Amino acid sequence: MTERLRIALQKSGRLYEQSLSLLERSGLHISKSRNRLYWRVENLPIDILLVRDDDIPHFVSEGICDIGIVGENVFLEASYSGLKGADLTTTLPLGFSHCKLQIAVPKNIAYEGPQSLAGMRIATSYPRLLEVFLEEVGVDAQAFEMDGSVEVAPRLKIAEAICDIVATGATLEANGLVPVDTVLTSQAVLIRAQADAGADKEAIITRLVKRFRGVIASEDNKYIMMNAPATAVDQIAALLPGAGAPTVIPLFGQEGMVAIHAVCHESVFWETLEALQEVGAGAILVLPIEKMML
Ligand code: PRT
Ligand code: ZN
């Protein structure tokens, strides 16, 4: 019997919905029992464990799960802090939950580079990542660990600066703080142990990673079609964002006119469509791509 692969997912929170959606769009039929700890995949030998995101690196390191989806920030902090079991590695960046781990100081502080942090206490939930950063820039400052509400630390005089996750920047602004340095740029990643998981599990991991890549690629890619005079093909090909050689097909009954089809590997903006129209393209359609196998 094939050994079942175990995936660790965040139980609830910022990663949950997109992690689940990635699995479902990769063709996993998940039987979502009321028990929100453990779900079974019906059509593949996979089980899903729903846990707090901070537990995910530890579960994978200790072999309770084979792979996991977690923010790179949490993965690296856990790795730097020392894992009890196997060393881990990132297999694939997943393209969601983008954020930055940034150092921020009160607006009124004159910041002239990392040396301005010398002697400061910096509140953070990521002390190891902060210490590595401080070491790299050669600044002697103290990481002060807090579990949450890091952004209030300067106001409460607990610390002079903070090092926290920033997405839109609204939390910093609401607390009179400005970002001054970036410790890490992060997104959700797929993690696994560096060691071989055995033939059965390796085969299913390889299949999953291939499907994940396909789902991620299909999000960034669009299929574009239009009609145009044959004389405009070169100009049109040059305008298509991130497209390979387009397919050019003669239009029946319309001398000198062709249909042009292409897959664009980047976003297609309105400005591109306007530019295409200016060089003679008409009936332009931009379609989403449901699946890709690269
Ligand atoms: O309960 P559990 O422990 O599983 O979840 P959690 O509360 O520890 O984590 P969660 O769900 O908040 O975040 C999971 C992951 O999402 C993080 O580890 C990051 O990789 C990623 N992520 C993306 C974020 C944010 N965006 C984010 N904005 N994590 C946290 N924030 C917080 C940040 O701490 C700060 O308080 O949002 C605030 C800043 O947001 P802006 O938009 O005001 O800048
Ligand atoms: Zn957490």
Coordinates of N, CA and C and ligand atoms in Angstrom, one line a residue, residues 10-15 51-54 71-74 97-99 126 151 164-172 186-187, ligand 1:
Q10 N -2.0 25.9 7.8 CA -2.4 26.8 8.9 C -3.9 26.6 9.1
K11 N -4.3 26.4 10.4 CA -5.7 26.1 10.7 C -6.7 27.2 10.4
S12 N -6.2 28.5 10.8 CA -7.0 29.7 10.5 C -6.0 30.8 10.5
G13 N -6.4 31.9 9.8 CA -5.5 33.0 9.7 C -5.2 33.4 8.3
R14 N -4.1 34.2 8.1 CA -3.9 34.8 6.8 C -3.5 33.8 5.7
L15 N -2.9 32.7 6.1 CA -2.5 31.7 5.1 C -3.5 30.7 4.7
V51 N -2.9 23.1 11.7 CA -2.2 23.5 12.9 C -1.9 25.0 12.9
R52 N -1.4 25.6 14.0 CA -1.0 27.0 14.1 C 0.3 27.1 13.2
D53 N 0.4 28.2 12.6 CA 1.5 28.4 11.6 C 2.9 28.2 12.3
D54 N 3.0 28.6 13.5 CA 4.3 28.5 14.2 C 4.7 27.1 14.4
G71 N 4.7 30.9 6.1 CA 5.4 32.1 5.6 C 6.9 31.9 5.8
E72 N 7.6 32.4 4.8 CA 9.1 32.3 4.8 C 9.6 32.8 6.1
N73 N 9.0 33.9 6.6 CA 9.4 34.5 7.9 C 9.4 33.6 9.1
V74 N 8.3 32.8 9.2 CA 8.2 31.8 10.3 C 9.1 30.7 10.1
S97 N 0.5 35.8 0.2 CA 0.9 36.3 1.5 C 2.3 37.0 1.5
H98 N 2.4 37.9 0.5 CA 3.6 38.7 0.4 C 3.6 39.7 1.5
C99 N 4.8 39.8 2.1 CA 4.9 40.8 3.2 C 6.4 41.1 3.4
Y126 N 10.5 38.3 15.9 CA 11.4 37.6 15.1 C 12.9 37.9 15.6
E151 N 3.9 46.9 17.6 CA 3.8 48.2 17.1 C 3.6 49.3 18.2
D164 N 9.0 44.3 12.6 CA 7.7 43.6 12.5 C 7.3 43.3 11.0
I165 N 6.3 42.5 10.9 CA 5.8 42.2 9.5 C 5.0 43.4 9.1
V166 N 5.2 43.8 7.8 CA 4.5 44.9 7.2 C 3.9 44.5 5.9
A167 N 2.6 44.8 5.7 CA 2.0 44.4 4.4 C 1.7 45.8 3.7
T168 N 0.6 46.4 4.1 CA 0.3 47.7 3.5 C 1.0 48.9 4.1
G169 N 1.4 48.7 5.4 CA 2.1 49.8 6.1 C 1.1 50.6 6.9
A170 N -0.2 50.3 6.9 CA -1.2 51.0 7.6 C -1.0 50.9 9.1
T171 N -0.6 49.8 9.6 CA -0.4 49.6 11.1 C 0.8 50.5 11.6
L172 N 1.9 50.5 10.8 CA 3.0 51.4 11.2 C 2.5 52.9 11.2
S186 N 9.2 38.4 2.3 CA 8.6 37.1 2.5 C 7.4 36.8 1.7
Q187 N 7.1 35.5 1.5 CA 5.8 35.0 1.0 C 5.6 33.6 1.5
Ligands
PRT1 O1 -2.9 31.6 14.6 P1 -1.6 31.4 13.9 O2 -0.4 31.4 14.9 O3 -1.6 30.3 13.0 O4 -1.4 32.7 13.0 P2 -0.7 34.1 13.3 O5 -1.6 35.0 13.9 O6 0.7 33.9 13.9 O7 -0.3 34.5 11.8 P3 -1.2 35.3 10.7 O8 -2.3 34.4 10.2 O9 -1.5 36.7 11.1 O10 -0.1 35.4 9.5 C1 0.4 34.3 8.9 C2 1.5 34.8 7.9 O11 0.9 35.7 6.9 C3 2.7 35.6 8.5 O12 3.6 34.7 9.1 C4 3.2 36.3 7.3 O13 4.1 35.4 6.5 C5 2.0 36.5 6.4 N1 1.5 37.9 6.4 C6 1.1 38.6 5.3 C7 1.3 38.7 7.5 C8 0.8 39.9 7.1 N2 0.7 39.9 5.7 C9 0.4 41.0 8.0 N3 0.0 42.1 7.6 N4 1.4 38.5 8.9 C10 1.1 39.5 9.7 N5 0.6 40.7 9.4 C11 0.3 41.7 10.5 C12 1.6 42.3 11.1 O14 2.1 41.5 12.2 C13 1.1 43.6 11.6 O15 0.5 43.5 12.9 O16 -0.4 42.7 10.0 C14 0.0 44.0 10.6 C15 0.7 44.8 9.5 O17 -0.2 44.9 8.4 P4 -0.3 46.2 7.5 O18 -1.1 45.9 6.3 O19 -1.0 47.3 8.4 O20 1.1 46.6 7.1

